[in-house]
Amino acid sequence: MTFVPTRKTKHPTRSTPSAHRNCRRCPGIRSGHWRWPESPSARRCSPSSTRRRPGHQPPDTDAPFTAVSPLRRLQYGGMGDGAGLVGRDSEIEQLRAALSAARSGAASALFLIGEPGIGKTRLATEAVGLAVESGIIAVRGRVSTVGPIVPYRPLIEALQALSRTENLPELESLGTYGAVLSRLIPGLSDPLGSTPSAVGSPVVVAEALLRLLTLVGDKRGCLFVLDDLHDADAETLAIVEYLVDNLHPAPVALLLASRAEPCAATDLAVISRQRGTATVLEPQPLNREQVQQLAAQRLELGADEIPVDVVDRLTTGSAGNPFLVEELAYAFSKQGFEEADGPAVPVSVARSVSRRTDRLGPNALMILTTAAVIGQRFPIDLLQHATGAAEGEVVATVHAGVGAQLVQSDSPAPDWYAFRHPLTAEALISDLTPSERAGHSGRVADAIAARYPGLPGEWCARSAELRERSGELAEASRLYAEAGRRALATGAVRSAITLLVRADLDPDGDPEHRAGPAR
């Protein structure tokens, strides 16, 4: 980012806010010593998602913008330059374009849709940092993830934050709509002096909010961020839909974040994209090079200081999810890169998986934990057999897991599914006590034996592992030996040696029984 110094003005000696309002040496009031050149990408904004307000006069390009100190950046939580984000250059460019458009009097709406941990909130935070640095008024609210649903919660949070600054216009200027907003923001008096009553229709609230945002962004533009909309109440989403559809001609950039799961918020994103009223940004998983870069950045190491095998395991274990990359990288560094087995499942990851599983229903934990015991990949019919649950319940739970970004269809294999991240299965198993793990393993091994007579293919070695975990060492030893013989017969000598070594589990067992009949 290039900053261009502009002329300075004499600093006022009076300490009243009005004296400093037009002072270019008071950051966060009106303007400052720096201006941020318009991004070239701002001129490429899509007409379908960016619309200019008729009669709006864009700010003079020579006029200075708000100067933001490093401390002020930290207060807003954003880096402001994208330096802390890896693999998100395209998203940052589109955010810059939306902000530049808002400054020029154009409206734009963007949805950030992605799985948990993919970086939606960090991108939203970055957008706020960019907005503050460029002199744009940033307003942010998020849905609570704990406790009961509170109607209008993210809107109330955003408006309360705005009311604590000098950027909230006088509600009298909104007429009757000001009275509507005063009932949403505790502590604000009704400009009409009417008796407090219910907030009213979501459409009325939406229009009041739209008029307020138009006033807020009239001179410099406004960024309005709403996060975690997958948990939002119906009234809030109705207001969001109204704002997206009627944002023109407000000088406002809307940034709306939601998980990529079946919910009203993602439905709204799809519909808005089809209508041409919003752009949908879907951050993608990081590739191996980006995983290495992010891990090195978070551990404050050079990229070449992280062993190649650790990078491979970070990439595989995280499936490119930035949150998982960071948690695993920290766990690796804490344990030591030289440890062969790698770290245990990070507590934060286990908690995240547990929270998402609990939301799927009373038996979801049991069903998905059994699936994890089966393996990274699992067939529906085997899962139903192992759990003893009704087929409809198992199918519904797995489909809900797909929606919660825990599992995914393992095409082209029909009726097979896989956990999206290897850590998800490990996190589910890590919550089991040793006796619970043994019980699950034994039941799954019994189900495999019943479902696949003779244990063809990979099921032989998998059953051996499960029998070992369940404490059935003699049977595990026999199965390992059988799997080893099969591997040797196909010419896989190294695999055969590994399996045959593992067959030596039961010191009291019969070696000939472990070896099987001579061939």
JSON list of C-alpha atoms in Angstrom, two decimals, residues 103-285:
[
{"chain": "A", "resi": 103, "resn": "ARG", "atom": "CA", "xyz": [-16.21, 6.47, -0.98]},
{"chain": "A", "resi": 104, "resn": "SER", "atom": "CA", "xyz": [-17.32, 7.39, -4.48]},
{"chain": "A", "resi": 105, "resn": "GLY", "atom": "CA", "xyz": [-21.01, 7.12, -3.57]},
{"chain": "A", "resi": 106, "resn": "ALA", "atom": "CA", "xyz": [-21.63, 3.62, -4.90]},
{"chain": "A", "resi": 107, "resn": "ALA", "atom": "CA", "xyz": [-23.43, 0.80, -3.12]},
{"chain": "A", "resi": 108, "resn": "SER", "atom": "CA", "xyz": [-22.14, -2.77, -2.97]},
{"chain": "A", "resi": 109, "resn": "ALA", "atom": "CA", "xyz": [-23.03, -5.93, -1.06]},
{"chain": "A", "resi": 110, "resn": "LEU", "atom": "CA", "xyz": [-20.68, -8.85, -0.49]},
{"chain": "A", "resi": 111, "resn": "PHE", "atom": "CA", "xyz": [-21.31, -12.17, 1.21]},
{"chain": "A", "resi": 112, "resn": "LEU", "atom": "CA", "xyz": [-18.42, -14.08, 2.79]},
{"chain": "A", "resi": 113, "resn": "ILE", "atom": "CA", "xyz": [-19.39, -17.76, 2.79]},
{"chain": "A", "resi": 114, "resn": "GLY", "atom": "CA", "xyz": [-17.15, -20.57, 3.99]},
{"chain": "A", "resi": 115, "resn": "GLU", "atom": "CA", "xyz": [-16.54, -23.43, 6.38]},
{"chain": "A", "resi": 116, "resn": "PRO", "atom": "CA", "xyz": [-15.58, -22.75, 10.02]},
{"chain": "A", "resi": 117, "resn": "GLY", "atom": "CA", "xyz": [-11.96, -21.67, 10.30]},
{"chain": "A", "resi": 118, "resn": "ILE", "atom": "CA", "xyz": [-11.56, -20.69, 6.65]},
{"chain": "A", "resi": 119, "resn": "GLY", "atom": "CA", "xyz": [-10.98, -17.03, 7.60]},
{"chain": "A", "resi": 120, "resn": "LYS", "atom": "CA", "xyz": [-14.30, -15.21, 7.22]},
{"chain": "A", "resi": 121, "resn": "THR", "atom": "CA", "xyz": [-14.03, -13.24, 10.45]},
{"chain": "A", "resi": 122, "resn": "ARG", "atom": "CA", "xyz": [-10.40, -12.34, 9.75]},
{"chain": "A", "resi": 123, "resn": "LEU", "atom": "CA", "xyz": [-11.34, -11.01, 6.33]},
{"chain": "A", "resi": 124, "resn": "ALA", "atom": "CA", "xyz": [-14.14, -8.98, 7.92]},
{"chain": "A", "resi": 125, "resn": "THR", "atom": "CA", "xyz": [-11.66, -7.63, 10.46]},
{"chain": "A", "resi": 126, "resn": "GLU", "atom": "CA", "xyz": [-9.27, -6.77, 7.65]},
{"chain": "A", "resi": 127, "resn": "ALA", "atom": "CA", "xyz": [-12.05, -4.91, 5.85]},
{"chain": "A", "resi": 128, "resn": "VAL", "atom": "CA", "xyz": [-12.69, -2.84, 8.97]},
{"chain": "A", "resi": 129, "resn": "GLY", "atom": "CA", "xyz": [-8.99, -2.03, 9.21]},
{"chain": "A", "resi": 130, "resn": "LEU", "atom": "CA", "xyz": [-8.86, -0.98, 5.57]},
{"chain": "A", "resi": 131, "resn": "ALA", "atom": "CA", "xyz": [-11.97, 1.16, 6.00]},
{"chain": "A", "resi": 132, "resn": "VAL", "atom": "CA", "xyz": [-10.64, 2.97, 9.07]},
{"chain": "A", "resi": 133, "resn": "GLU", "atom": "CA", "xyz": [-7.29, 3.65, 7.41]},
{"chain": "A", "resi": 134, "resn": "SER", "atom": "CA", "xyz": [-9.01, 5.13, 4.39]},
{"chain": "A", "resi": 135, "resn": "GLY", "atom": "CA", "xyz": [-11.31, 7.38, 6.37]},
{"chain": "A", "resi": 136, "resn": "ILE", "atom": "CA", "xyz": [-14.46, 5.32, 5.82]},
{"chain": "A", "resi": 137, "resn": "ILE", "atom": "CA", "xyz": [-16.79, 4.90, 8.79]},
{"chain": "A", "resi": 138, "resn": "ALA", "atom": "CA", "xyz": [-16.88, 1.23, 9.79]},
{"chain": "A", "resi": 139, "resn": "VAL", "atom": "CA", "xyz": [-19.77, -0.27, 11.74]},
{"chain": "A", "resi": 140, "resn": "ARG", "atom": "CA", "xyz": [-19.75, -3.90, 12.84]},
{"chain": "A", "resi": 141, "resn": "GLY", "atom": "CA", "xyz": [-22.07, -6.32, 14.63]},
{"chain": "A", "resi": 142, "resn": "ARG", "atom": "CA", "xyz": [-22.20, -10.06, 15.06]},
{"chain": "A", "resi": 143, "resn": "VAL", "atom": "CA", "xyz": [-24.69, -12.69, 16.11]},
{"chain": "A", "resi": 144, "resn": "SER", "atom": "CA", "xyz": [-24.16, -14.20, 19.54]},
{"chain": "A", "resi": 145, "resn": "THR", "atom": "CA", "xyz": [-23.09, -17.85, 19.48]},
{"chain": "A", "resi": 146, "resn": "VAL", "atom": "CA", "xyz": [-24.09, -18.44, 23.11]},
{"chain": "A", "resi": 147, "resn": "GLY", "atom": "CA", "xyz": [-27.39, -18.10, 24.91]},
{"chain": "A", "resi": 148, "resn": "PRO", "atom": "CA", "xyz": [-30.85, -17.70, 23.42]},
{"chain": "A", "resi": 149, "resn": "ILE", "atom": "CA", "xyz": [-31.56, -15.95, 20.13]},
{"chain": "A", "resi": 150, "resn": "VAL", "atom": "CA", "xyz": [-31.94, -12.20, 20.59]},
{"chain": "A", "resi": 151, "resn": "PRO", "atom": "CA", "xyz": [-33.91, -10.44, 17.83]},
{"chain": "A", "resi": 152, "resn": "TYR", "atom": "CA", "xyz": [-31.87, -7.82, 15.97]},
{"chain": "A", "resi": 153, "resn": "ARG", "atom": "CA", "xyz": [-28.81, -8.65, 18.08]},
{"chain": "A", "resi": 154, "resn": "PRO", "atom": "CA", "xyz": [-26.07, -7.85, 15.47]},
{"chain": "A", "resi": 155, "resn": "LEU", "atom": "CA", "xyz": [-27.90, -4.69, 14.41]},
{"chain": "A", "resi": 156, "resn": "ILE", "atom": "CA", "xyz": [-28.22, -3.49, 18.00]},
{"chain": "A", "resi": 157, "resn": "GLU", "atom": "CA", "xyz": [-24.52, -4.15, 18.62]},
{"chain": "A", "resi": 158, "resn": "ALA", "atom": "CA", "xyz": [-23.53, -2.22, 15.52]},
{"chain": "A", "resi": 159, "resn": "LEU", "atom": "CA", "xyz": [-25.78, 0.73, 16.32]},
{"chain": "A", "resi": 160, "resn": "GLN", "atom": "CA", "xyz": [-24.63, 0.85, 19.93]},
{"chain": "A", "resi": 161, "resn": "ALA", "atom": "CA", "xyz": [-21.02, 0.97, 18.77]},
{"chain": "A", "resi": 162, "resn": "LEU", "atom": "CA", "xyz": [-21.94, 3.79, 16.38]},
{"chain": "A", "resi": 163, "resn": "SER", "atom": "CA", "xyz": [-23.71, 5.70, 19.16]},
{"chain": "A", "resi": 164, "resn": "ARG", "atom": "CA", "xyz": [-20.47, 5.76, 21.16]},
{"chain": "A", "resi": 165, "resn": "THR", "atom": "CA", "xyz": [-18.79, 7.82, 18.44]},
{"chain": "A", "resi": 166, "resn": "GLU", "atom": "CA", "xyz": [-19.38, 11.19, 16.85]},
{"chain": "A", "resi": 167, "resn": "ASN", "atom": "CA", "xyz": [-20.52, 9.50, 13.64]},
{"chain": "A", "resi": 168, "resn": "LEU", "atom": "CA", "xyz": [-24.13, 8.88, 14.67]},
{"chain": "A", "resi": 169, "resn": "PRO", "atom": "CA", "xyz": [-26.33, 11.53, 13.04]},
{"chain": "A", "resi": 170, "resn": "GLU", "atom": "CA", "xyz": [-29.08, 13.27, 14.97]},
{"chain": "A", "resi": 171, "resn": "LEU", "atom": "CA", "xyz": [-32.10, 10.98, 14.92]},
{"chain": "A", "resi": 172, "resn": "GLU", "atom": "CA", "xyz": [-34.37, 13.99, 14.39]},
{"chain": "A", "resi": 173, "resn": "SER", "atom": "CA", "xyz": [-33.09, 14.14, 10.83]},
{"chain": "A", "resi": 174, "resn": "LEU", "atom": "CA", "xyz": [-34.74, 10.75, 10.20]},
{"chain": "A", "resi": 175, "resn": "GLY", "atom": "CA", "xyz": [-38.21, 11.82, 11.34]},
{"chain": "A", "resi": 176, "resn": "THR", "atom": "CA", "xyz": [-40.42, 8.90, 12.32]},
{"chain": "A", "resi": 177, "resn": "TYR", "atom": "CA", "xyz": [-37.66, 6.47, 11.33]},
{"chain": "A", "resi": 178, "resn": "GLY", "atom": "CA", "xyz": [-35.49, 8.00, 14.04]},
{"chain": "A", "resi": 179, "resn": "ALA", "atom": "CA", "xyz": [-38.11, 6.99, 16.57]},
{"chain": "A", "resi": 180, "resn": "VAL", "atom": "CA", "xyz": [-37.94, 3.39, 15.27]},
{"chain": "A", "resi": 181, "resn": "LEU", "atom": "CA", "xyz": [-34.17, 3.26, 15.75]},
{"chain": "A", "resi": 182, "resn": "SER", "atom": "CA", "xyz": [-34.36, 4.83, 19.21]},
{"chain": "A", "resi": 183, "resn": "ARG", "atom": "CA", "xyz": [-36.28, 1.76, 20.36]},
{"chain": "A", "resi": 184, "resn": "LEU", "atom": "CA", "xyz": [-33.44, -0.47, 19.17]},
{"chain": "A", "resi": 185, "resn": "ILE", "atom": "CA", "xyz": [-30.65, 1.47, 20.90]},
{"chain": "A", "resi": 186, "resn": "PRO", "atom": "CA", "xyz": [-31.01, 1.69, 24.69]},
{"chain": "A", "resi": 187, "resn": "GLY", "atom": "CA", "xyz": [-30.15, 5.12, 26.04]},
{"chain": "A", "resi": 188, "resn": "LEU", "atom": "CA", "xyz": [-31.21, 7.10, 22.97]},
{"chain": "A", "resi": 189, "resn": "SER", "atom": "CA", "xyz": [-34.22, 9.33, 23.40]},
{"chain": "A", "resi": 190, "resn": "ASP", "atom": "CA", "xyz": [-37.08, 9.24, 20.94]},
{"chain": "A", "resi": 191, "resn": "PRO", "atom": "CA", "xyz": [-36.69, 12.35, 18.73]},
{"chain": "A", "resi": 192, "resn": "LEU", "atom": "CA", "xyz": [-40.47, 12.64, 18.52]},
{"chain": "A", "resi": 193, "resn": "GLY", "atom": "CA", "xyz": [-40.96, 12.25, 22.24]},
{"chain": "A", "resi": 194, "resn": "SER", "atom": "CA", "xyz": [-43.48, 9.46, 21.75]},
{"chain": "A", "resi": 195, "resn": "THR", "atom": "CA", "xyz": [-44.27, 6.75, 24.27]},
{"chain": "A", "resi": 196, "resn": "PRO", "atom": "CA", "xyz": [-41.95, 3.72, 23.90]},
{"chain": "A", "resi": 197, "resn": "SER", "atom": "CA", "xyz": [-43.57, 0.88, 22.02]},
{"chain": "A", "resi": 198, "resn": "ALA", "atom": "CA", "xyz": [-42.67, -2.20, 20.03]},
{"chain": "A", "resi": 199, "resn": "VAL", "atom": "CA", "xyz": [-39.95, -1.84, 17.40]},
{"chain": "A", "resi": 200, "resn": "GLY", "atom": "CA", "xyz": [-42.37, -2.57, 14.58]},
{"chain": "A", "resi": 201, "resn": "SER", "atom": "CA", "xyz": [-42.21, -4.41, 11.27]},
{"chain": "A", "resi": 202, "resn": "PRO", "atom": "CA", "xyz": [-38.76, -5.62, 10.11]},
{"chain": "A", "resi": 203, "resn": "VAL", "atom": "CA", "xyz": [-39.40, -3.76, 6.85]},
{"chain": "A", "resi": 204, "resn": "VAL", "atom": "CA", "xyz": [-39.83, -0.48, 8.74]},
{"chain": "A", "resi": 205, "resn": "VAL", "atom": "CA", "xyz": [-36.71, -1.16, 10.80]},
{"chain": "A", "resi": 206, "resn": "ALA", "atom": "CA", "xyz": [-34.80, -2.01, 7.61]},
{"chain": "A", "resi": 207, "resn": "GLU", "atom": "CA", "xyz": [-35.81, 1.25, 5.94]},
{"chain": "A", "resi": 208, "resn": "ALA", "atom": "CA", "xyz": [-34.86, 3.21, 9.06]},
{"chain": "A", "resi": 209, "resn": "LEU", "atom": "CA", "xyz": [-31.46, 1.51, 9.15]},
{"chain": "A", "resi": 210, "resn": "LEU", "atom": "CA", "xyz": [-30.92, 2.11, 5.43]},
{"chain": "A", "resi": 211, "resn": "ARG", "atom": "CA", "xyz": [-31.63, 5.83, 5.85]},
{"chain": "A", "resi": 212, "resn": "LEU", "atom": "CA", "xyz": [-29.29, 6.00, 8.83]},
{"chain": "A", "resi": 213, "resn": "LEU", "atom": "CA", "xyz": [-26.44, 4.30, 6.94]},
{"chain": "A", "resi": 214, "resn": "THR", "atom": "CA", "xyz": [-26.97, 6.67, 4.03]},
{"chain": "A", "resi": 215, "resn": "LEU", "atom": "CA", "xyz": [-26.48, 9.63, 6.36]},
{"chain": "A", "resi": 216, "resn": "VAL", "atom": "CA", "xyz": [-23.49, 8.02, 8.07]},
{"chain": "A", "resi": 217, "resn": "GLY", "atom": "CA", "xyz": [-21.70, 7.44, 4.76]},
{"chain": "A", "resi": 218, "resn": "ASP", "atom": "CA", "xyz": [-22.79, 10.64, 3.06]},
{"chain": "A", "resi": 219, "resn": "LYS", "atom": "CA", "xyz": [-19.36, 12.33, 3.11]},
{"chain": "A", "resi": 220, "resn": "ARG", "atom": "CA", "xyz": [-16.86, 9.51, 3.38]},
{"chain": "A", "resi": 221, "resn": "GLY", "atom": "CA", "xyz": [-18.68, 6.24, 2.74]},
{"chain": "A", "resi": 222, "resn": "CYS", "atom": "CA", "xyz": [-19.68, 3.55, 5.22]},
{"chain": "A", "resi": 223, "resn": "LEU", "atom": "CA", "xyz": [-18.76, -0.11, 5.75]},
{"chain": "A", "resi": 224, "resn": "PHE", "atom": "CA", "xyz": [-21.47, -2.14, 7.49]},
{"chain": "A", "resi": 225, "resn": "VAL", "atom": "CA", "xyz": [-20.31, -5.59, 8.64]},
{"chain": "A", "resi": 226, "resn": "LEU", "atom": "CA", "xyz": [-22.54, -8.34, 10.04]},
{"chain": "A", "resi": 227, "resn": "ASP", "atom": "CA", "xyz": [-20.83, -11.58, 11.12]},
{"chain": "A", "resi": 228, "resn": "ASP", "atom": "CA", "xyz": [-22.02, -15.11, 12.00]},
{"chain": "A", "resi": 229, "resn": "LEU", "atom": "CA", "xyz": [-25.32, -14.71, 10.16]},
{"chain": "A", "resi": 230, "resn": "HIS", "atom": "CA", "xyz": [-25.82, -18.49, 10.09]},
{"chain": "A", "resi": 231, "resn": "ASP", "atom": "CA", "xyz": [-27.08, -18.09, 13.67]},
{"chain": "A", "resi": 232, "resn": "ALA", "atom": "CA", "xyz": [-29.15, -14.97, 13.01]},
{"chain": "A", "resi": 233, "resn": "ASP", "atom": "CA", "xyz": [-32.82, -14.62, 13.89]},
{"chain": "A", "resi": 234, "resn": "ALA", "atom": "CA", "xyz": [-35.45, -14.39, 11.16]},
{"chain": "A", "resi": 235, "resn": "GLU", "atom": "CA", "xyz": [-36.05, -10.67, 11.75]},
{"chain": "A", "resi": 236, "resn": "THR", "atom": "CA", "xyz": [-32.39, -9.80, 11.29]},
{"chain": "A", "resi": 237, "resn": "LEU", "atom": "CA", "xyz": [-32.20, -11.78, 8.05]},
{"chain": "A", "resi": 238, "resn": "ALA", "atom": "CA", "xyz": [-35.35, -10.07, 6.76]},
{"chain": "A", "resi": 239, "resn": "ILE", "atom": "CA", "xyz": [-33.63, -6.73, 7.34]},
{"chain": "A", "resi": 240, "resn": "VAL", "atom": "CA", "xyz": [-30.45, -7.94, 5.64]},
{"chain": "A", "resi": 241, "resn": "GLU", "atom": "CA", "xyz": [-32.44, -9.00, 2.59]},
{"chain": "A", "resi": 242, "resn": "TYR", "atom": "CA", "xyz": [-34.13, -5.60, 2.44]},
{"chain": "A", "resi": 243, "resn": "LEU", "atom": "CA", "xyz": [-30.78, -3.80, 2.71]},
{"chain": "A", "resi": 244, "resn": "VAL", "atom": "CA", "xyz": [-29.21, -5.90, -0.06]},
{"chain": "A", "resi": 245, "resn": "ASP", "atom": "CA", "xyz": [-32.16, -5.36, -2.40]},
{"chain": "A", "resi": 246, "resn": "ASN", "atom": "CA", "xyz": [-32.54, -1.63, -1.70]},
{"chain": "A", "resi": 247, "resn": "LEU", "atom": "CA", "xyz": [-28.99, -0.49, -0.95]},
{"chain": "A", "resi": 248, "resn": "HIS", "atom": "CA", "xyz": [-28.77, 1.69, -4.04]},
{"chain": "A", "resi": 249, "resn": "PRO", "atom": "CA", "xyz": [-28.14, 4.64, -3.93]},
{"chain": "A", "resi": 250, "resn": "ALA", "atom": "CA", "xyz": [-26.56, 4.60, -0.43]},
{"chain": "A", "resi": 251, "resn": "PRO", "atom": "CA", "xyz": [-22.75, 5.11, -0.27]},
{"chain": "A", "resi": 252, "resn": "VAL", "atom": "CA", "xyz": [-22.46, 1.92, 1.74]},
{"chain": "A", "resi": 253, "resn": "ALA", "atom": "CA", "xyz": [-20.52, -1.35, 1.43]},
{"chain": "A", "resi": 254, "resn": "LEU", "atom": "CA", "xyz": [-22.31, -4.27, 3.08]},
{"chain": "A", "resi": 255, "resn": "LEU", "atom": "CA", "xyz": [-20.14, -7.21, 4.20]},
{"chain": "A", "resi": 256, "resn": "LEU", "atom": "CA", "xyz": [-22.14, -10.22, 5.39]},
{"chain": "A", "resi": 257, "resn": "ALA", "atom": "CA", "xyz": [-20.43, -13.36, 6.74]},
{"chain": "A", "resi": 258, "resn": "SER", "atom": "CA", "xyz": [-21.95, -16.81, 7.23]},
{"chain": "A", "resi": 259, "resn": "ARG", "atom": "CA", "xyz": [-20.90, -20.41, 7.41]},
{"chain": "A", "resi": 260, "resn": "ALA", "atom": "CA", "xyz": [-21.36, -22.54, 4.32]},
{"chain": "A", "resi": 261, "resn": "GLU", "atom": "CA", "xyz": [-24.09, -24.72, 5.77]},
{"chain": "A", "resi": 262, "resn": "PRO", "atom": "CA", "xyz": [-27.80, -25.13, 5.03]},
{"chain": "A", "resi": 263, "resn": "CYS", "atom": "CA", "xyz": [-29.40, -22.08, 6.62]},
{"chain": "A", "resi": 264, "resn": "ALA", "atom": "CA", "xyz": [-31.41, -19.02, 5.69]},
{"chain": "A", "resi": 265, "resn": "ALA", "atom": "CA", "xyz": [-28.29, -16.84, 5.45]},
{"chain": "A", "resi": 266, "resn": "THR", "atom": "CA", "xyz": [-26.65, -18.98, 2.75]},
{"chain": "A", "resi": 267, "resn": "ASP", "atom": "CA", "xyz": [-29.99, -19.23, 0.93]},
{"chain": "A", "resi": 268, "resn": "LEU", "atom": "CA", "xyz": [-30.11, -15.44, 0.92]},
{"chain": "A", "resi": 269, "resn": "ALA", "atom": "CA", "xyz": [-26.57, -15.26, -0.45]},
{"chain": "A", "resi": 270, "resn": "VAL", "atom": "CA", "xyz": [-27.47, -17.58, -3.33]},
{"chain": "A", "resi": 271, "resn": "ILE", "atom": "CA", "xyz": [-30.66, -15.68, -4.12]},
{"chain": "A", "resi": 272, "resn": "SER", "atom": "CA", "xyz": [-28.90, -12.30, -3.97]},
{"chain": "A", "resi": 273, "resn": "ARG", "atom": "CA", "xyz": [-26.22, -13.50, -6.37]},
{"chain": "A", "resi": 274, "resn": "GLN", "atom": "CA", "xyz": [-28.92, -14.73, -8.75]},
{"chain": "A", "resi": 275, "resn": "ARG", "atom": "CA", "xyz": [-30.68, -11.37, -8.54]},
{"chain": "A", "resi": 276, "resn": "GLY", "atom": "CA", "xyz": [-27.43, -9.56, -9.25]},
{"chain": "A", "resi": 277, "resn": "THR", "atom": "CA", "xyz": [-27.63, -7.54, -6.03]},
{"chain": "A", "resi": 278, "resn": "ALA", "atom": "CA", "xyz": [-24.61, -9.07, -4.28]},
{"chain": "A", "resi": 279, "resn": "THR", "atom": "CA", "xyz": [-21.27, -10.72, -4.85]},
{"chain": "A", "resi": 280, "resn": "VAL", "atom": "CA", "xyz": [-20.47, -13.96, -3.02]},
{"chain": "A", "resi": 281, "resn": "LEU", "atom": "CA", "xyz": [-16.88, -14.51, -1.89]},
{"chain": "A", "resi": 282, "resn": "GLU", "atom": "CA", "xyz": [-15.99, -18.11, -1.01]},
{"chain": "A", "resi": 283, "resn": "PRO", "atom": "CA", "xyz": [-12.46, -18.35, 0.44]},
{"chain": "A", "resi": 284, "resn": "GLN", "atom": "CA", "xyz": [-10.82, -21.61, -0.59]},
{"chain": "A", "resi": 285, "resn": "PRO", "atom": "CA", "xyz": [-8.51, -23.93, 1.39]}
]
